């Protein structure tokens, strides 16, 4: 009886599978893309995924990490294999991709470029889900106005003022999921600290962990962060003592750090 039930259910399962492959925003993967040229695959470099045993920790990254209507976004699909940093995942190792909402963007034939629609609404978001080896991962891509700068992505310090001799982190990354990462050492994959953040574009209030400061974008598109003590590999120098010899309480409200855009692939 159990065997008969499975046979009777098979047409329904095939129908669901057929619908899934033609659903709006659905893009197939697997062996059908074996002959597609992958612009991100390094010639002559063999992937460690011999049998496409993609781990659950695989992830998509986007550059830029927030997009404007009509903009193209470069997508990379990787996983942390060793201390050597992110490892590329071949197209043949992906089950499928899905874009939601489907009318907001389309994927290129090699699944490496997302074309955002001209009609995508600012302050909305596009979700790109990639499923490999049965493990899904969803990238959230915020949409900003045509003349706006987005905080999401990677930033490197340019200048600092009033920060008591405290060096800035080597690099910072604001992710759309509300996490900000700090690279304190040299190297593309050395991210030592993760904290939660919030940013209100209208008021300019930026919170990092339990600190509250502000952020704005200057005319050059740089990110100017004020009033925050950000993590650094080198502790800040103490402020000069007061006239009576008592230690001066450090006030970070005058600390201003300027960061330039550094892309999103780290």
PDB file of C-alpha atoms in Angstrom:
ATOM      1  CA  UNK A   1       0.000   0.000   0.000  1.00  0.00           C
ATOM      2  CA  UNK A   2       2.818   2.408   0.854  1.00  0.00           C
ATOM      3  CA  UNK A   3       4.445   1.675  -2.510  1.00  0.00           C
ATOM      4  CA  UNK A   4       1.150   2.352  -4.304  1.00  0.00           C
ATOM      5  CA  UNK A   5       0.748   5.675  -2.518  1.00  0.00           C
ATOM      6  CA  UNK A   6       4.208   6.724  -3.607  1.00  0.00           C
ATOM      7  CA  UNK A   7       3.425   5.836  -7.226  1.00  0.00           C
ATOM      8  CA  UNK A   8       0.143   7.742  -7.145  1.00  0.00           C
ATOM      9  CA  UNK A   9       1.848  10.783  -5.618  1.00  0.00           C
ATOM     10  CA  UNK A  10       4.611  10.857  -8.225  1.00  0.00           C
ATOM     11  CA  UNK A  11       2.677  12.804 -10.921  1.00  0.00           C
ATOM     12  CA  UNK A  12       1.880  15.492  -8.363  1.00  0.00           C
ATOM     13  CA  UNK A  13       5.513  15.779  -7.351  1.00  0.00           C
ATOM     14  CA  UNK A  14       6.568  16.037 -10.988  1.00  0.00           C
ATOM     15  CA  UNK A  15       3.967  18.757 -11.533  1.00  0.00           C
ATOM     16  CA  UNK A  16       5.283  20.749  -8.554  1.00  0.00           C
ATOM     17  CA  UNK A  17       8.855  20.380  -9.825  1.00  0.00           C
ATOM     18  CA  UNK A  18       7.822  21.556 -13.287  1.00  0.00           C
ATOM     19  CA  UNK A  19       6.031  24.568 -11.804  1.00  0.00           C
ATOM     20  CA  UNK A  20       9.041  25.422  -9.656  1.00  0.00           C
ATOM     21  CA  UNK A  21      11.401  25.484 -12.633  1.00  0.00           C
ATOM     22  CA  UNK A  22       9.112  27.918 -14.479  1.00  0.00           C
ATOM     23  CA  UNK A  23       8.162  30.073 -11.503  1.00  0.00           C
ATOM     24  CA  UNK A  24       8.782  33.827 -11.831  1.00  0.00           C
ATOM     25  CA  UNK A  25      12.241  34.761 -10.582  1.00  0.00           C
ATOM     26  CA  UNK A  26      13.456  31.133 -10.665  1.00  0.00           C
ATOM     27  CA  UNK A  27      16.825  30.351 -12.304  1.00  0.00           C
ATOM     28  CA  UNK A  28      18.055  26.780 -12.643  1.00  0.00           C
ATOM     29  CA  UNK A  29      21.590  25.612 -11.869  1.00  0.00           C
ATOM     30  CA  UNK A  30      23.462  22.328 -11.952  1.00  0.00           C
ATOM     31  CA  UNK A  31      24.820  20.446 -14.935  1.00  0.00           C
ATOM     32  CA  UNK A  32      22.870  22.604 -17.366  1.00  0.00           C
ATOM     33  CA  UNK A  33      25.383  25.407 -16.668  1.00  0.00           C
ATOM     34  CA  UNK A  34      28.498  23.260 -17.062  1.00  0.00           C
ATOM     35  CA  UNK A  35      29.370  24.892 -20.404  1.00  0.00           C
ATOM     36  CA  UNK A  36      28.521  28.444 -19.318  1.00  0.00           C
ATOM     37  CA  UNK A  37      31.614  30.633 -18.961  1.00  0.00           C
ATOM     38  CA  UNK A  38      31.926  31.691 -15.322  1.00  0.00           C
ATOM     39  CA  UNK A  39      33.499  35.143 -15.171  1.00  0.00           C
ATOM     40  CA  UNK A  40      34.515  34.626 -11.519  1.00  0.00           C
ATOM     41  CA  UNK A  41      36.261  31.277 -11.927  1.00  0.00           C
ATOM     42  CA  UNK A  42      40.049  31.548 -12.028  1.00  0.00           C
ATOM     43  CA  UNK A  43      41.521  29.730 -15.058  1.00  0.00           C
ATOM     44  CA  UNK A  44      43.513  26.661 -14.072  1.00  0.00           C
ATOM     45  CA  UNK A  45      42.427  26.771 -10.431  1.00  0.00           C
ATOM     46  CA  UNK A  46      40.650  23.629  -9.256  1.00  0.00           C
ATOM     47  CA  UNK A  47      37.761  24.083  -6.856  1.00  0.00           C
ATOM     48  CA  UNK A  48      37.994  22.146  -3.565  1.00  0.00           C
ATOM     49  CA  UNK A  49      34.365  21.137  -4.166  1.00  0.00           C
ATOM     50  CA  UNK A  50      35.195  17.992  -6.104  1.00  0.00           C
ATOM     51  CA  UNK A  51      31.790  16.410  -5.483  1.00  0.00           C
ATOM     52  CA  UNK A  52      29.877  19.680  -5.042  1.00  0.00           C
ATOM     53  CA  UNK A  53      29.588  19.042  -1.291  1.00  0.00           C
ATOM     54  CA  UNK A  54      28.816  22.725  -0.617  1.00  0.00           C
ATOM     55  CA  UNK A  55      28.671  23.382   3.162  1.00  0.00           C
ATOM     56  CA  UNK A  56      25.747  25.112   4.853  1.00  0.00           C
ATOM     57  CA  UNK A  57      27.865  28.225   5.473  1.00  0.00           C
ATOM     58  CA  UNK A  58      28.066  29.278   1.827  1.00  0.00           C
ATOM     59  CA  UNK A  59      27.074  32.860   1.075  1.00  0.00           C
ATOM     60  CA  UNK A  60      26.387  35.393  -1.653  1.00  0.00           C
ATOM     61  CA  UNK A  61      28.049  38.799  -1.579  1.00  0.00           C
ATOM     62  CA  UNK A  62      27.141  41.777  -3.725  1.00  0.00           C
ATOM     63  CA  UNK A  63      29.067  44.735  -5.076  1.00  0.00           C
ATOM     64  CA  UNK A  64      27.679  47.285  -4.528  1.00  0.00           C
ATOM     65  CA  UNK A  65      26.015  46.075  -1.333  1.00  0.00           C
ATOM     66  CA  UNK A  66      23.066  48.422  -1.906  1.00  0.00           C
ATOM     67  CA  UNK A  67      21.862  49.404  -5.357  1.00  0.00           C
ATOM     68  CA  UNK A  68      19.991  52.095  -7.224  1.00  0.00           C
ATOM     69  CA  UNK A  69      17.160  51.521  -9.728  1.00  0.00           C
ATOM     70  CA  UNK A  70      18.603  50.480 -13.103  1.00  0.00           C
ATOM     71  CA  UNK A  71      21.998  49.577 -11.652  1.00  0.00           C
ATOM     72  CA  UNK A  72      23.901  46.318 -12.226  1.00  0.00           C
ATOM     73  CA  UNK A  73      25.218  44.394  -9.224  1.00  0.00           C
ATOM     74  CA  UNK A  74      28.044  41.870  -9.303  1.00  0.00           C
ATOM     75  CA  UNK A  75      27.320  38.702  -7.290  1.00  0.00           C
ATOM     76  CA  UNK A  76      29.889  36.296  -5.863  1.00  0.00           C
ATOM     77  CA  UNK A  77      29.155  32.911  -4.355  1.00  0.00           C
ATOM     78  CA  UNK A  78      31.718  31.464  -1.962  1.00  0.00           C
ATOM     79  CA  UNK A  79      32.442  29.635   1.276  1.00  0.00           C
ATOM     80  CA  UNK A  80      35.248  29.755   3.836  1.00  0.00           C
ATOM     81  CA  UNK A  81      37.355  26.686   3.099  1.00  0.00           C
ATOM     82  CA  UNK A  82      40.554  27.516   4.972  1.00  0.00           C
ATOM     83  CA  UNK A  83      42.696  30.357   6.254  1.00  0.00           C
ATOM     84  CA  UNK A  84      43.300  31.300   2.621  1.00  0.00           C
ATOM     85  CA  UNK A  85      39.943  33.045   2.577  1.00  0.00           C
ATOM     86  CA  UNK A  86      36.717  32.663   0.566  1.00  0.00           C
ATOM     87  CA  UNK A  87      36.630  29.884  -2.045  1.00  0.00           C
ATOM     88  CA  UNK A  88      34.608  30.221  -5.241  1.00  0.00           C
ATOM     89  CA  UNK A  89      31.611  27.924  -5.789  1.00  0.00           C
ATOM     90  CA  UNK A  90      31.252  26.689  -9.395  1.00  0.00           C
ATOM     91  CA  UNK A  91      27.929  27.145 -11.201  1.00  0.00           C
ATOM     92  CA  UNK A  92      27.513  23.379 -11.586  1.00  0.00           C
ATOM     93  CA  UNK A  93      27.356  23.024  -7.786  1.00  0.00           C
ATOM     94  CA  UNK A  94      24.246  25.196  -7.389  1.00  0.00           C
ATOM     95  CA  UNK A  95      20.726  23.731  -7.327  1.00  0.00           C
ATOM     96  CA  UNK A  96      18.929  26.971  -8.238  1.00  0.00           C
ATOM     97  CA  UNK A  97      18.664  30.732  -7.676  1.00  0.00           C
ATOM     98  CA  UNK A  98      15.528  32.738  -6.936  1.00  0.00           C
ATOM     99  CA  UNK A  99      14.944  36.509  -7.104  1.00  0.00           C
ATOM    100  CA  UNK A 100      12.167  38.069  -5.024  1.00  0.00           C
ATOM    101  CA  UNK A 101      10.276  40.089  -6.067  1.00  0.00           C
ATOM    102  CA  UNK A 102      10.891  38.725  -9.581  1.00  0.00           C
ATOM    103  CA  UNK A 103       9.936  41.947 -11.341  1.00  0.00           C
ATOM    104  CA  UNK A 104      12.533  43.950  -9.372  1.00  0.00           C
ATOM    105  CA  UNK A 105      15.616  42.393 -10.975  1.00  0.00           C
ATOM    106  CA  UNK A 106      16.883  39.723 -13.366  1.00  0.00           C
ATOM    107  CA  UNK A 107      19.925  37.422 -13.231  1.00  0.00           C
ATOM    108  CA  UNK A 108      22.358  37.107 -16.124  1.00  0.00           C
ATOM    109  CA  UNK A 109      22.789  33.785 -17.938  1.00  0.00           C
ATOM    110  CA  UNK A 110      25.901  33.035 -15.874  1.00  0.00           C
ATOM    111  CA  UNK A 111      24.115  34.043 -12.636  1.00  0.00           C
ATOM    112  CA  UNK A 112      26.895  36.482 -11.721  1.00  0.00           C
ATOM    113  CA  UNK A 113      25.213  39.827 -12.518  1.00  0.00           C
ATOM    114  CA  UNK A 114      21.932  41.124 -11.141  1.00  0.00           C
ATOM    115  CA  UNK A 115      20.236  43.777 -13.264  1.00  0.00           C
ATOM    116  CA  UNK A 116      18.040  45.930 -11.055  1.00  0.00           C
ATOM    117  CA  UNK A 117      14.862  47.162 -12.739  1.00  0.00           C
ATOM    118  CA  UNK A 118      14.395  50.859 -13.444  1.00  0.00           C
ATOM    119  CA  UNK A 119      11.090  50.574 -11.581  1.00  0.00           C
ATOM    120  CA  UNK A 120      12.602  49.163  -8.366  1.00  0.00           C
ATOM    121  CA  UNK A 121      11.373  51.350  -5.520  1.00  0.00           C
ATOM    122  CA  UNK A 122      13.855  53.157  -3.240  1.00  0.00           C
ATOM    123  CA  UNK A 123      13.711  51.972   0.385  1.00  0.00           C
ATOM    124  CA  UNK A 124      12.602  48.525  -0.817  1.00  0.00           C
ATOM    125  CA  UNK A 125      14.804  45.432  -0.954  1.00  0.00           C
ATOM    126  CA  UNK A 126      15.566  42.565  -3.319  1.00  0.00           C
ATOM    127  CA  UNK A 127      16.193  39.089  -1.923  1.00  0.00           C
ATOM    128  CA  UNK A 128      18.389  36.708  -3.915  1.00  0.00           C
ATOM    129  CA  UNK A 129      18.359  33.131  -2.631  1.00  0.00           C
ATOM    130  CA  UNK A 130      20.902  30.567  -3.796  1.00  0.00           C
ATOM    131  CA  UNK A 131      20.449  26.901  -2.875  1.00  0.00           C
ATOM    132  CA  UNK A 132      23.427  24.554  -3.121  1.00  0.00           C
ATOM    133  CA  UNK A 133      23.620  20.971  -1.880  1.00  0.00           C
ATOM    134  CA  UNK A 134      20.176  21.561  -0.369  1.00  0.00           C
ATOM    135  CA  UNK A 135      21.424  24.486   1.742  1.00  0.00           C
ATOM    136  CA  UNK A 136      19.747  27.878   1.022  1.00  0.00           C
ATOM    137  CA  UNK A 137      21.325  31.275   1.619  1.00  0.00           C
ATOM    138  CA  UNK A 138      19.556  34.599   1.049  1.00  0.00           C
ATOM    139  CA  UNK A 139      21.257  37.869   0.176  1.00  0.00           C
ATOM    140  CA  UNK A 140      19.283  41.030   0.991  1.00  0.00           C
ATOM    141  CA  UNK A 141      20.015  43.918  -1.366  1.00  0.00           C
ATOM    142  CA  UNK A 142      18.615  47.283  -0.211  1.00  0.00           C
ATOM    143  CA  UNK A 143      17.497  49.720  -2.915  1.00  0.00           C
ATOM    144  CA  UNK A 144      18.407  53.382  -2.440  1.00  0.00           C
ATOM    145  CA  UNK A 145      17.406  56.480  -4.367  1.00  0.00           C
ATOM    146  CA  UNK A 146      19.244  57.491  -7.535  1.00  0.00           C
ATOM    147  CA  UNK A 147      21.044  60.357  -5.774  1.00  0.00           C
ATOM    148  CA  UNK A 148      21.557  58.649  -2.406  1.00  0.00           C
ATOM    149  CA  UNK A 149      24.579  56.920  -0.913  1.00  0.00           C
ATOM    150  CA  UNK A 150      24.075  53.664   0.951  1.00  0.00           C
ATOM    151  CA  UNK A 151      25.895  52.709   4.146  1.00  0.00           C
ATOM    152  CA  UNK A 152      26.052  49.021   3.266  1.00  0.00           C
ATOM    153  CA  UNK A 153      29.345  47.633   2.028  1.00  0.00           C
ATOM    154  CA  UNK A 154      33.030  47.980   2.858  1.00  0.00           C
ATOM    155  CA  UNK A 155      34.753  51.210   3.940  1.00  0.00           C
ATOM    156  CA  UNK A 156      38.408  52.094   4.558  1.00  0.00           C
ATOM    157  CA  UNK A 157      39.614  55.005   6.724  1.00  0.00           C
ATOM    158  CA  UNK A 158      40.927  58.149   5.064  1.00  0.00           C
ATOM    159  CA  UNK A 159      41.307  60.673   7.921  1.00  0.00           C
ATOM    160  CA  UNK A 160      40.533  61.002  11.627  1.00  0.00           C
ATOM    161  CA  UNK A 161      40.233  64.050  13.859  1.00  0.00           C
ATOM    162  CA  UNK A 162      39.872  64.420  17.631  1.00  0.00           C
ATOM    163  CA  UNK A 163      40.142  60.696  18.325  1.00  0.00           C
ATOM    164  CA  UNK A 164      42.861  60.838  21.002  1.00  0.00           C
ATOM    165  CA  UNK A 165      45.485  59.142  18.893  1.00  0.00           C
ATOM    166  CA  UNK A 166      43.344  56.049  18.415  1.00  0.00           C
ATOM    167  CA  UNK A 167      43.925  54.412  15.034  1.00  0.00           C
ATOM    168  CA  UNK A 168      40.878  53.477  13.017  1.00  0.00           C
ATOM    169  CA  UNK A 169      40.116  49.866  12.075  1.00  0.00           C
ATOM    170  CA  UNK A 170      41.768  48.746   8.839  1.00  0.00           C
ATOM    171  CA  UNK A 171      38.364  48.274   7.253  1.00  0.00           C
ATOM    172  CA  UNK A 172      34.704  48.122   8.260  1.00  0.00           C
ATOM    173  CA  UNK A 173      31.741  46.404   6.634  1.00  0.00           C
ATOM    174  CA  UNK A 174      28.082  47.258   7.176  1.00  0.00           C
ATOM    175  CA  UNK A 175      25.835  44.336   6.246  1.00  0.00           C
ATOM    176  CA  UNK A 176      22.106  44.718   5.558  1.00  0.00           C
ATOM    177  CA  UNK A 177      21.352  42.193   8.329  1.00  0.00           C
ATOM    178  CA  UNK A 178      22.282  44.764  11.007  1.00  0.00           C
ATOM    179  CA  UNK A 179      25.843  43.534  11.614  1.00  0.00           C
ATOM    180  CA  UNK A 180      28.951  45.658  11.290  1.00  0.00           C
ATOM    181  CA  UNK A 181      32.317  43.905  11.024  1.00  0.00           C
ATOM    182  CA  UNK A 182      35.731  45.393  11.787  1.00  0.00           C
ATOM    183  CA  UNK A 183      39.020  44.286  10.232  1.00  0.00           C
ATOM    184  CA  UNK A 184      41.711  45.042  12.792  1.00  0.00           C
ATOM    185  CA  UNK A 185      44.655  43.378  11.063  1.00  0.00           C
ATOM    186  CA  UNK A 186      46.041  43.234   7.568  1.00  0.00           C
ATOM    187  CA  UNK A 187      44.663  40.733   5.078  1.00  0.00           C
ATOM    188  CA  UNK A 188      41.437  40.370   3.090  1.00  0.00           C
ATOM    189  CA  UNK A 189      39.761  37.862   5.424  1.00  0.00           C
ATOM    190  CA  UNK A 190      40.799  39.048   8.888  1.00  0.00           C
ATOM    191  CA  UNK A 191      37.570  40.247  10.489  1.00  0.00           C
ATOM    192  CA  UNK A 192      38.131  40.311  14.229  1.00  0.00           C
ATOM    193  CA  UNK A 193      35.041  41.966  15.667  1.00  0.00           C
ATOM    194  CA  UNK A 194      31.306  41.886  14.927  1.00  0.00           C
ATOM    195  CA  UNK A 195      28.721  44.183  16.506  1.00  0.00           C
ATOM    196  CA  UNK A 196      25.115  45.147  15.916  1.00  0.00           C
ATOM    197  CA  UNK A 197      24.345  48.544  14.388  1.00  0.00           C
ATOM    198  CA  UNK A 198      21.412  50.723  13.388  1.00  0.00           C
ATOM    199  CA  UNK A 199      21.431  53.712  11.055  1.00  0.00           C
ATOM    200  CA  UNK A 200      18.669  56.260  10.559  1.00  0.00           C
ATOM    201  CA  UNK A 201      19.296  58.016   7.255  1.00  0.00           C
ATOM    202  CA  UNK A 202      16.925  60.879   8.090  1.00  0.00           C
ATOM    203  CA  UNK A 203      18.332  61.780  11.517  1.00  0.00           C
ATOM    204  CA  UNK A 204      21.861  60.532  10.846  1.00  0.00           C
ATOM    205  CA  UNK A 205      21.971  58.622  14.134  1.00  0.00           C
ATOM    206  CA  UNK A 206      24.346  55.646  13.998  1.00  0.00           C
ATOM    207  CA  UNK A 207      24.509  53.162  16.859  1.00  0.00           C
ATOM    208  CA  UNK A 208      27.280  50.563  17.128  1.00  0.00           C
ATOM    209  CA  UNK A 209      26.885  48.131  19.996  1.00  0.00           C
ATOM    210  CA  UNK A 210      25.983  50.205  23.064  1.00  0.00           C
ATOM    211  CA  UNK A 211      27.410  53.446  21.617  1.00  0.00           C
ATOM    212  CA  UNK A 212      25.460  56.153  19.832  1.00  0.00           C
ATOM    213  CA  UNK A 213      26.945  58.639  17.384  1.00  0.00           C
ATOM    214  CA  UNK A 214      26.183  59.970  13.946  1.00  0.00           C
ATOM    215  CA  UNK A 215      27.032  59.347  10.303  1.00  0.00           C
ATOM    216  CA  UNK A 216      26.662  61.323   7.108  1.00  0.00           C
ATOM    217  CA  UNK A 217      27.879  61.257   3.515  1.00  0.00           C
ATOM    218  CA  UNK A 218      30.051  64.081   2.197  1.00  0.00           C
ATOM    219  CA  UNK A 219      30.031  65.432  -1.353  1.00  0.00           C
ATOM    220  CA  UNK A 220      32.646  62.873  -2.456  1.00  0.00           C
ATOM    221  CA  UNK A 221      30.490  59.977  -1.259  1.00  0.00           C
ATOM    222  CA  UNK A 222      32.695  59.291   1.754  1.00  0.00           C
ATOM    223  CA  UNK A 223      31.174  58.115   5.029  1.00  0.00           C
ATOM    224  CA  UNK A 224      31.825  60.487   7.933  1.00  0.00           C
ATOM    225  CA  UNK A 225      31.360  58.853  11.364  1.00  0.00           C
ATOM    226  CA  UNK A 226      31.332  61.039  14.483  1.00  0.00           C
ATOM    227  CA  UNK A 227      31.142  60.443  18.214  1.00  0.00           C
ATOM    228  CA  UNK A 228      32.072  56.749  18.251  1.00  0.00           C
ATOM    229  CA  UNK A 229      35.077  54.821  19.528  1.00  0.00           C
ATOM    230  CA  UNK A 230      35.498  52.087  16.931  1.00  0.00           C
ATOM    231  CA  UNK A 231      37.533  48.932  17.585  1.00  0.00           C
ATOM    232  CA  UNK A 232      41.230  49.103  16.752  1.00  0.00           C
ATOM    233  CA  UNK A 233      44.200  46.782  17.129  1.00  0.00           C
ATOM    234  CA  UNK A 234      46.042  49.576  18.981  1.00  0.00           C
ATOM    235  CA  UNK A 235      44.502  51.099  22.148  1.00  0.00           C
ATOM    236  CA  UNK A 236      44.045  54.897  22.190  1.00  0.00           C
ATOM    237  CA  UNK A 237      46.568  57.119  23.900  1.00  0.00           C
ATOM    238  CA  UNK A 238      45.212  58.628  27.141  1.00  0.00           C
ATOM    239  CA  UNK A 239      44.182  62.267  27.039  1.00  0.00           C
ATOM    240  CA  UNK A 240      46.574  64.739  28.735  1.00  0.00           C
ATOM    241  CA  UNK A 241      45.956  65.067  32.508  1.00  0.00           C
ATOM    242  CA  UNK A 242      44.110  68.053  33.954  1.00  0.00           C
ATOM    243  CA  UNK A 243      45.954  70.986  35.560  1.00  0.00           C
ATOM    244  CA  UNK A 244      45.553  69.426  38.997  1.00  0.00           C
ATOM    245  CA  UNK A 245      47.085  66.181  37.760  1.00  0.00           C
ATOM    246  CA  UNK A 246      43.848  64.253  37.718  1.00  0.00           C
ATOM    247  CA  UNK A 247      43.218  62.085  34.648  1.00  0.00           C
ATOM    248  CA  UNK A 248      41.089  63.600  31.918  1.00  0.00           C
ATOM    249  CA  UNK A 249      37.937  61.700  31.103  1.00  0.00           C
ATOM    250  CA  UNK A 250      37.980  60.815  27.428  1.00  0.00           C
ATOM    251  CA  UNK A 251      35.093  62.313  25.483  1.00  0.00           C
ATOM    252  CA  UNK A 252      34.619  60.684  22.098  1.00  0.00           C
ATOM    253  CA  UNK A 253      31.989  63.166  20.908  1.00  0.00           C
ATOM    254  CA  UNK A 254      34.680  65.105  19.015  1.00  0.00           C
ATOM    255  CA  UNK A 255      36.091  62.013  17.257  1.00  0.00           C
ATOM    256  CA  UNK A 256      35.433  62.145  13.514  1.00  0.00           C
ATOM    257  CA  UNK A 257      36.456  59.374  11.120  1.00  0.00           C
ATOM    258  CA  UNK A 258      36.191  59.634   7.348  1.00  0.00           C
ATOM    259  CA  UNK A 259      35.889  56.390   5.318  1.00  0.00           C
ATOM    260  CA  UNK A 260      36.011  55.919   1.561  1.00  0.00           C
ATOM    261  CA  UNK A 261      34.077  53.155  -0.275  1.00  0.00           C
ATOM    262  CA  UNK A 262      36.044  49.929  -0.660  1.00  0.00           C
ATOM    263  CA  UNK A 263      33.609  47.595  -2.406  1.00  0.00           C
ATOM    264  CA  UNK A 264      31.838  44.632  -0.848  1.00  0.00           C
ATOM    265  CA  UNK A 265      33.782  41.438  -1.557  1.00  0.00           C
ATOM    266  CA  UNK A 266      35.463  40.394   1.658  1.00  0.00           C
TER     267      UNK A 266
END
